mmCIF file of C-alpha atoms in Angstrom:
data_model
loop_
_atom_site.group_PDB
_atom_site.id
_atom_site.type_symbol
_atom_site.label_atom_id
_atom_site.label_comp_id
_atom_site.label_asym_id
_atom_site.label_seq_id
_atom_site.Cartn_x
_atom_site.Cartn_y
_atom_site.Cartn_z
ATOM 1 C CA UNK O 1 46.304 67.395 13.280
ATOM 2 C CA UNK O 2 49.510 65.281 12.967
ATOM 3 C CA UNK O 3 52.617 66.668 11.320
ATOM 4 C CA UNK O 4 55.100 64.466 9.556
ATOM 5 C CA UNK O 5 58.665 65.471 8.612
ATOM 6 C CA UNK O 6 60.081 64.531 5.271
ATOM 7 C CA UNK O 7 63.810 64.942 4.432
ATOM 8 C CA UNK O 8 64.743 66.212 0.928
ATOM 9 C CA UNK O 9 68.233 66.572 -0.486
ATOM 10 C CA UNK O 10 69.575 70.130 -0.904
ATOM 11 C CA UNK O 11 71.082 71.200 -4.222
ATOM 12 C CA UNK O 12 73.748 73.363 -2.631
ATOM 13 C CA UNK O 13 75.129 71.041 -0.083
ATOM 14 C CA UNK O 14 75.108 67.493 1.128
ATOM 15 C CA UNK O 15 72.841 68.366 4.030
ATOM 16 C CA UNK O 16 69.230 67.512 4.032
ATOM 17 C CA UNK O 17 66.359 69.854 4.629
ATOM 18 C CA UNK O 18 63.260 68.853 6.628
ATOM 19 C CA UNK O 19 59.933 69.994 5.177
ATOM 20 C CA UNK O 20 56.825 69.631 7.318
ATOM 21 C CA UNK O 21 53.722 67.994 5.684
ATOM 22 C CA UNK O 22 50.327 68.515 7.136
ATOM 23 C CA UNK O 23 47.804 65.611 6.802
ATOM 24 C CA UNK O 24 44.221 66.513 7.394
ATOM 25 C CA UNK O 25 41.920 64.125 9.293
ATOM 26 C CA UNK O 26 38.809 63.205 7.260
ATOM 27 C CA UNK O 27 35.609 64.843 8.381
ATOM 28 C CA UNK O 28 33.240 62.751 10.490
ATOM 29 C CA UNK O 29 30.216 61.209 8.813
ATOM 30 C CA UNK O 30 26.888 62.866 9.500
ATOM 31 C CA UNK O 31 24.710 61.323 12.165
ATOM 32 C CA UNK O 32 21.882 60.725 9.759
ATOM 33 C CA UNK O 33 23.919 58.346 7.620
ATOM 34 C CA UNK O 34 22.100 55.021 7.333
ATOM 35 C CA UNK O 35 23.483 51.671 8.318
ATOM 36 C CA UNK O 36 23.746 50.555 4.732
ATOM 37 C CA UNK O 37 25.859 53.572 3.786
ATOM 38 C CA UNK O 38 28.120 52.983 6.762
ATOM 39 C CA UNK O 39 28.592 49.402 5.666
ATOM 40 C CA UNK O 40 29.531 50.537 2.218
ATOM 41 C CA UNK O 41 32.127 53.082 3.373
ATOM 42 C CA UNK O 42 33.584 51.019 6.192
ATOM 43 C CA UNK O 43 36.165 48.316 6.012
ATOM 44 C CA UNK O 44 34.346 45.081 5.048
ATOM 45 C CA UNK O 45 36.535 43.100 7.383
ATOM 46 C CA UNK O 46 34.835 44.562 10.390
ATOM 47 C CA UNK O 47 32.166 42.126 11.715
ATOM 48 C CA UNK O 48 29.658 44.856 12.506
ATOM 49 C CA UNK O 49 29.771 46.139 8.924
ATOM 50 C CA UNK O 50 29.083 42.669 7.524
ATOM 51 C CA UNK O 51 26.085 42.453 9.732
ATOM 52 C CA UNK O 52 24.762 45.753 8.606
ATOM 53 C CA UNK O 53 25.341 44.925 4.961
ATOM 54 C CA UNK O 54 23.438 41.620 5.363
ATOM 55 C CA UNK O 55 20.573 43.299 7.063
ATOM 56 C CA UNK O 56 20.346 45.850 4.277
ATOM 57 C CA UNK O 57 20.261 43.150 1.618
ATOM 58 C CA UNK O 58 17.483 41.417 3.526
ATOM 59 C CA UNK O 59 15.491 44.683 3.753
ATOM 60 C CA UNK O 60 15.823 45.200 0.002
ATOM 61 C CA UNK O 61 14.784 41.640 -0.764
ATOM 62 C CA UNK O 62 11.689 42.035 1.338
ATOM 63 C CA UNK O 63 10.646 45.091 -0.680
ATOM 64 C CA UNK O 64 11.046 43.377 -4.055
ATOM 65 C CA UNK O 65 7.689 42.226 -5.498
ATOM 66 C CA UNK O 66 7.257 38.498 -6.016
ATOM 67 C CA UNK O 67 6.220 37.595 -9.530
ATOM 68 C CA UNK O 68 6.138 33.784 -8.973
ATOM 69 C CA UNK O 69 2.672 32.310 -9.315
ATOM 70 C CA UNK O 70 1.719 29.655 -6.827
ATOM 71 C CA UNK O 71 0.717 26.347 -8.409
ATOM 72 C CA UNK O 72 -2.727 25.129 -7.509
ATOM 73 C CA UNK O 73 -2.685 21.368 -6.976
ATOM 74 C CA UNK O 74 -6.346 20.948 -6.195
ATOM 75 C CA UNK O 75 -8.195 18.717 -8.646
ATOM 76 C CA UNK O 76 -11.348 20.813 -8.647
ATOM 77 C CA UNK O 77 -9.544 24.065 -9.468
ATOM 78 C CA UNK O 78 -7.402 22.880 -12.328
ATOM 79 C CA UNK O 79 -7.578 24.575 -15.686
ATOM 80 C CA UNK O 80 -8.734 22.760 -18.817
ATOM 81 C CA UNK O 81 -5.209 22.696 -20.233
ATOM 82 C CA UNK O 82 -3.773 20.996 -17.172
ATOM 83 C CA UNK O 83 -2.941 17.293 -17.428
ATOM 84 C CA UNK O 84 -5.772 15.255 -15.919
ATOM 85 C CA UNK O 85 -4.831 12.288 -13.751
ATOM 86 C CA UNK O 86 -7.036 9.255 -14.144
ATOM 87 C CA UNK O 87 -8.104 8.054 -10.694
ATOM 88 C CA UNK O 88 -10.947 5.894 -11.846
ATOM 89 C CA UNK O 89 -11.251 2.220 -11.018
ATOM 90 C CA UNK O 90 -10.154 1.276 -14.534
ATOM 91 C CA UNK O 91 -6.521 1.195 -13.439
ATOM 92 C CA UNK O 92 -7.335 -0.817 -10.323
ATOM 93 C CA UNK O 93 -7.569 -4.553 -10.460
ATOM 94 C CA UNK O 94 -10.770 -5.819 -8.872
ATOM 95 C CA UNK O 95 -9.838 -7.885 -5.868
ATOM 96 C CA UNK O 96 -13.177 -8.850 -4.375
ATOM 97 C CA UNK O 97 -16.235 -10.875 -5.259
ATOM 98 C CA UNK O 98 -19.005 -10.210 -2.779
ATOM 99 C CA UNK O 99 -17.527 -10.995 0.646
ATOM 100 C CA UNK O 100 -14.511 -12.769 -0.871
ATOM 101 C CA UNK O 101 -11.762 -10.262 -0.457
ATOM 102 C CA UNK O 102 -8.415 -9.943 1.325
ATOM 103 C CA UNK O 103 -9.062 -9.586 5.051
ATOM 104 C CA UNK O 104 -12.522 -11.152 4.956
ATOM 105 C CA UNK O 105 -13.386 -13.630 7.774
ATOM 106 C CA UNK O 106 -15.896 -16.449 7.948
ATOM 107 C CA UNK O 107 -16.918 -18.384 11.047
ATOM 108 C CA UNK O 108 -18.881 -21.637 11.507
ATOM 109 C CA UNK O 109 -18.595 -25.314 12.068
ATOM 110 C CA UNK O 110 -17.512 -28.475 10.339
ATOM 111 C CA UNK O 111 -19.793 -31.457 10.912
ATOM 112 C CA UNK O 112 -18.335 -34.882 11.086
ATOM 113 C CA UNK O 113 -21.016 -37.447 12.026
ATOM 114 C CA UNK O 114 -22.507 -36.303 15.287
ATOM 115 C CA UNK O 115 -19.488 -34.140 16.105
ATOM 116 C CA UNK O 116 -19.057 -30.441 15.421
ATOM 117 C CA UNK O 117 -15.877 -28.443 15.335
ATOM 118 C CA UNK O 118 -15.534 -24.678 15.317
ATOM 119 C CA UNK O 119 -13.975 -23.376 12.154
ATOM 120 C CA UNK O 120 -12.685 -19.882 11.239
ATOM 121 C CA UNK O 121 -11.453 -18.969 7.767
ATOM 122 C CA UNK O 122 -9.386 -15.845 7.021
ATOM 123 C CA UNK O 123 -9.114 -14.829 3.367
ATOM 124 C CA UNK O 124 -5.649 -13.505 2.647
ATOM 125 C CA UNK O 125 -5.624 -12.985 -1.141
ATOM 126 C CA UNK O 126 -8.096 -12.930 -3.973
ATOM 127 C CA UNK O 127 -6.995 -12.726 -7.654
ATOM 128 C CA UNK O 128 -10.039 -12.645 -9.889
ATOM 129 C CA UNK O 129 -7.912 -12.397 -13.045
ATOM 130 C CA UNK O 130 -6.259 -15.710 -12.243
ATOM 131 C CA UNK O 131 -9.360 -17.151 -10.535
ATOM 132 C CA UNK O 132 -7.310 -17.795 -7.397
ATOM 133 C CA UNK O 133 -7.988 -17.455 -3.663
ATOM 134 C CA UNK O 134 -5.896 -18.229 -0.600
ATOM 135 C CA UNK O 135 -6.108 -17.957 3.161
ATOM 136 C CA UNK O 136 -5.998 -19.741 6.498
ATOM 137 C CA UNK O 137 -8.363 -22.379 7.846
ATOM 138 C CA UNK O 138 -8.463 -22.770 11.668
ATOM 139 C CA UNK O 139 -10.297 -25.681 13.334
ATOM 140 C CA UNK O 140 -10.667 -26.326 17.085
ATOM 141 C CA UNK O 141 -10.988 -29.506 19.070
ATOM 142 C CA UNK O 142 -10.233 -31.899 16.225
ATOM 143 C CA UNK O 143 -7.609 -33.901 18.222
ATOM 144 C CA UNK O 144 -6.491 -34.134 21.761
ATOM 145 C CA UNK O 145 -2.880 -33.730 20.784
ATOM 146 C CA UNK O 146 -3.520 -30.464 18.942
ATOM 147 C CA UNK O 147 -6.599 -28.690 20.307
ATOM 148 C CA UNK O 148 -6.274 -26.059 17.551
ATOM 149 C CA UNK O 149 -5.006 -26.505 14.009
ATOM 150 C CA UNK O 150 -4.368 -23.916 11.309
ATOM 151 C CA UNK O 151 -3.665 -24.754 7.696
ATOM 152 C CA UNK O 152 -2.852 -22.637 4.645
ATOM 153 C CA UNK O 153 -5.102 -23.331 1.665
ATOM 154 C CA UNK O 154 -5.316 -22.246 -1.964
ATOM 155 C CA UNK O 155 -8.503 -22.253 -3.929
ATOM 156 C CA UNK O 156 -9.631 -22.353 -7.550
ATOM 157 C CA UNK O 157 -12.672 -20.287 -8.535
ATOM 158 C CA UNK O 158 -14.813 -22.314 -10.961
ATOM 159 C CA UNK O 159 -15.131 -20.456 -14.234
ATOM 160 C CA UNK O 160 -13.405 -20.103 -17.636
ATOM 161 C CA UNK O 161 -9.988 -21.152 -16.193
ATOM 162 C CA UNK O 162 -11.076 -23.886 -13.824
ATOM 163 C CA UNK O 163 -13.953 -26.259 -14.785
ATOM 164 C CA UNK O 164 -16.133 -28.292 -12.411
ATOM 165 C CA UNK O 165 -14.167 -31.437 -13.295
ATOM 166 C CA UNK O 166 -11.287 -31.710 -10.806
ATOM 167 C CA UNK O 167 -9.053 -34.208 -12.654
ATOM 168 C CA UNK O 168 -6.650 -34.407 -9.743
ATOM 169 C CA UNK O 169 -6.381 -35.284 -6.025
ATOM 170 C CA UNK O 170 -7.851 -38.715 -6.886
ATOM 171 C CA UNK O 171 -11.224 -37.140 -7.558
ATOM 172 C CA UNK O 172 -12.879 -38.825 -10.550
ATOM 173 C CA UNK O 173 -15.900 -37.588 -12.460
ATOM 174 C CA UNK O 174 -18.448 -39.507 -10.465
ATOM 175 C CA UNK O 175 -16.948 -38.107 -7.237
ATOM 176 C CA UNK O 176 -17.283 -34.577 -8.615
ATOM 177 C CA UNK O 177 -20.876 -35.262 -9.578
ATOM 178 C CA UNK O 178 -21.676 -36.653 -6.082
ATOM 179 C CA UNK O 179 -20.152 -33.719 -4.205
ATOM 180 C CA UNK O 180 -21.278 -30.878 -6.509
ATOM 181 C CA UNK O 181 -24.742 -32.428 -6.477
ATOM 182 C CA UNK O 182 -24.968 -31.925 -2.719
ATOM 183 C CA UNK O 183 -25.534 -28.234 -3.433
ATOM 184 C CA UNK O 184 -29.146 -27.520 -4.487
ATOM 185 C CA UNK O 185 -28.011 -24.595 -6.645
ATOM 186 C CA UNK O 186 -25.916 -27.005 -8.770
ATOM 187 C CA UNK O 187 -28.893 -29.065 -9.899
ATOM 188 C CA UNK O 188 -29.386 -27.193 -13.242
ATOM 189 C CA UNK O 189 -25.788 -28.055 -14.242
ATOM 190 C CA UNK O 190 -25.708 -31.614 -13.045
ATOM 191 C CA UNK O 191 -26.059 -33.122 -16.513
ATOM 192 C CA UNK O 192 -24.197 -30.443 -18.477
ATOM 193 C CA UNK O 193 -21.162 -29.473 -16.392
ATOM 194 C CA UNK O 194 -19.062 -32.122 -18.168
ATOM 195 C CA UNK O 195 -19.820 -30.836 -21.679
ATOM 196 C CA UNK O 196 -16.991 -29.345 -23.625
ATOM 197 C CA UNK O 197 -18.869 -26.185 -24.459
ATOM 198 C CA UNK O 198 -20.042 -25.583 -20.897
ATOM 199 C CA UNK O 199 -18.546 -22.591 -19.090
ATOM 200 C CA UNK O 200 -19.719 -21.188 -15.782
ATOM 201 C CA UNK O 201 -19.560 -17.413 -15.244
ATOM 202 C CA UNK O 202 -18.847 -16.673 -11.536
ATOM 203 C CA UNK O 203 -19.310 -12.894 -12.000
ATOM 204 C CA UNK O 204 -22.873 -13.109 -13.250
ATOM 205 C CA UNK O 205 -24.299 -15.603 -10.749
ATOM 206 C CA UNK O 206 -25.281 -15.559 -7.124
ATOM 207 C CA UNK O 207 -23.433 -18.801 -6.416
ATOM 208 C CA UNK O 208 -19.670 -19.006 -6.569
ATOM 209 C CA UNK O 209 -18.144 -22.516 -6.668
ATOM 210 C CA UNK O 210 -14.606 -23.236 -5.592
ATOM 211 C CA UNK O 211 -12.184 -25.918 -4.610
ATOM 212 C CA UNK O 212 -10.109 -25.313 -1.481
ATOM 213 C CA UNK O 213 -6.922 -27.405 -1.079
ATOM 214 C CA UNK O 214 -4.988 -27.345 2.170
ATOM 215 C CA UNK O 215 -1.228 -27.443 1.740
ATOM 216 C CA UNK O 216 0.528 -27.268 5.101
ATOM 217 C CA UNK O 217 0.181 -26.462 8.752
ATOM 218 C CA UNK O 218 0.832 -23.006 10.157
ATOM 219 C CA UNK O 219 3.303 -22.233 11.563
ATOM 220 C CA UNK O 220 4.781 -25.771 11.531
ATOM 221 C CA UNK O 221 4.800 -26.187 7.789
ATOM 222 C CA UNK O 222 7.202 -29.144 7.968
ATOM 223 C CA UNK O 223 4.618 -31.302 9.812
ATOM 224 C CA UNK O 224 2.840 -33.479 7.201
ATOM 225 C CA UNK O 225 0.896 -35.912 9.396
ATOM 226 C CA UNK O 226 -1.089 -35.597 12.661
ATOM 227 C CA UNK O 227 -2.746 -38.493 14.332
ATOM 228 C CA UNK O 228 -6.492 -38.134 14.194
ATOM 229 C CA UNK O 229 -6.435 -35.370 11.559
ATOM 230 C CA UNK O 230 -5.615 -35.089 7.872
ATOM 231 C CA UNK O 231 -5.380 -32.277 5.368
ATOM 232 C CA UNK O 232 -4.576 -34.473 2.354
ATOM 233 C CA UNK O 233 -8.036 -33.923 0.811
ATOM 234 C CA UNK O 234 -9.846 -30.825 -0.383
ATOM 235 C CA UNK O 235 -13.169 -28.999 -0.058
ATOM 236 C CA UNK O 236 -15.947 -28.573 -2.606
ATOM 237 C CA UNK O 237 -17.121 -25.044 -1.809
ATOM 238 C CA UNK O 238 -20.253 -23.044 -2.686
ATOM 239 C CA UNK O 239 -20.461 -19.385 -1.717
ATOM 240 C CA UNK O 240 -23.739 -17.504 -1.979
ATOM 241 C CA UNK O 241 -23.297 -13.808 -2.523
ATOM 242 C CA UNK O 242 -26.766 -12.720 -1.470
ATOM 243 C CA UNK O 243 -26.505 -14.351 1.930
ATOM 244 C CA UNK O 244 -22.662 -14.286 2.435
ATOM 245 C CA UNK O 245 -22.711 -17.909 3.431
ATOM 246 C CA UNK O 246 -20.269 -20.670 2.546
ATOM 247 C CA UNK O 247 -21.121 -24.379 2.444
ATOM 248 C CA UNK O 248 -18.707 -27.084 1.570
ATOM 249 C CA UNK O 249 -18.054 -30.814 1.634
ATOM 250 C CA UNK O 250 -14.673 -32.381 2.401
ATOM 251 C CA UNK O 251 -13.352 -35.193 0.280
ATOM 252 C CA UNK O 252 -10.430 -37.456 1.014
ATOM 253 C CA UNK O 253 -10.255 -40.854 -0.812
ATOM 254 C CA UNK O 254 -8.863 -42.650 2.278
ATOM 255 C CA UNK O 255 -11.447 -41.238 4.656
ATOM 256 C CA UNK O 256 -14.300 -43.723 5.224
ATOM 257 C CA UNK O 257 -16.684 -40.942 6.138
ATOM 258 C CA UNK O 258 -17.418 -38.771 3.116
ATOM 259 C CA UNK O 259 -19.368 -35.550 2.874
ATOM 260 C CA UNK O 260 -18.084 -33.872 5.989
ATOM 261 C CA UNK O 261 -20.013 -30.644 5.805
ATOM 262 C CA UNK O 262 -18.574 -27.159 6.267
ATOM 263 C CA UNK O 263 -21.009 -24.279 7.151
ATOM 264 C CA UNK O 264 -19.604 -20.737 7.452
ATOM 265 C CA UNK O 265 -21.098 -17.259 7.782
ATOM 266 C CA UNK O 266 -19.356 -13.967 7.013
ATOM 267 C CA UNK O 267 -18.223 -11.827 9.901
ATOM 268 C CA UNK O 268 -19.406 -8.261 9.309
ATOM 269 C CA UNK O 269 -16.793 -5.536 9.616
ATOM 270 C CA UNK O 270 -17.245 -1.939 10.692
ATOM 271 C CA UNK O 271 -14.316 -0.515 8.769
ATOM 272 C CA UNK O 272 -13.025 -0.255 5.190
ATOM 273 C CA UNK O 273 -11.974 -3.605 3.772
ATOM 274 C CA UNK O 274 -9.220 -2.172 1.563
ATOM 275 C CA UNK O 275 -7.846 1.237 0.518
ATOM 276 C CA UNK O 276 -5.318 2.827 -1.810
ATOM 277 C CA UNK O 277 -3.360 6.076 -1.659
ATOM 278 C CA UNK O 278 -3.768 8.157 -4.822
#
């Protein structure tokens, strides 16, 4: 054991007296002492002790019981008191009418005299609330300068918002009667479509009538005139839901050849037409 000498003043003289002091060394810890006890008794600045203390805390936390209840998010296993999320179609706006929906495609021909031109129509947007439809119309072989032309069109669905009378695009009442009368399904309305109280319901009939108006070329939207071709007119359209066929007649007041016929059939798809994450 170490011995330290301490000097104390003497009462009888000026000399100092040395008194030995014995300091005992602390006894060694038992071998069975756990790592957590060692970490508690040791100096915390030692890295090994910090590691032991952390391990002991982790061991204790593993032994504590967990009282937290896992939340079940499955719809079929919810309690009656849980808030129910409405995932019905009531909150979804209907965006299709038969084969008229975004992504739908129709293929066919446009007849002009004895000539036929391949036509493909891609529907891009359908808004039944506003009675609107839009898409692209592609025609092949119409001119030698442009063997393939694509135009963007917007359509009006005949119904409460848009009557059979066009009243624009230089189409007068007799022109409407001539073109709508080309469709056999329109015969019952030929003498009443101009009445003030007449309203056609497109949702409750097999035949959907529309007007398609081409606006510009795609992608060259700045081009307004092409020799041998014109998109200044519009189409009288009749779509039959039961057969998914579209028939139409093109009208342009400066075109000497009226009633250019459009005949299209729907291209069947083998995938979902639209979807939504809920």
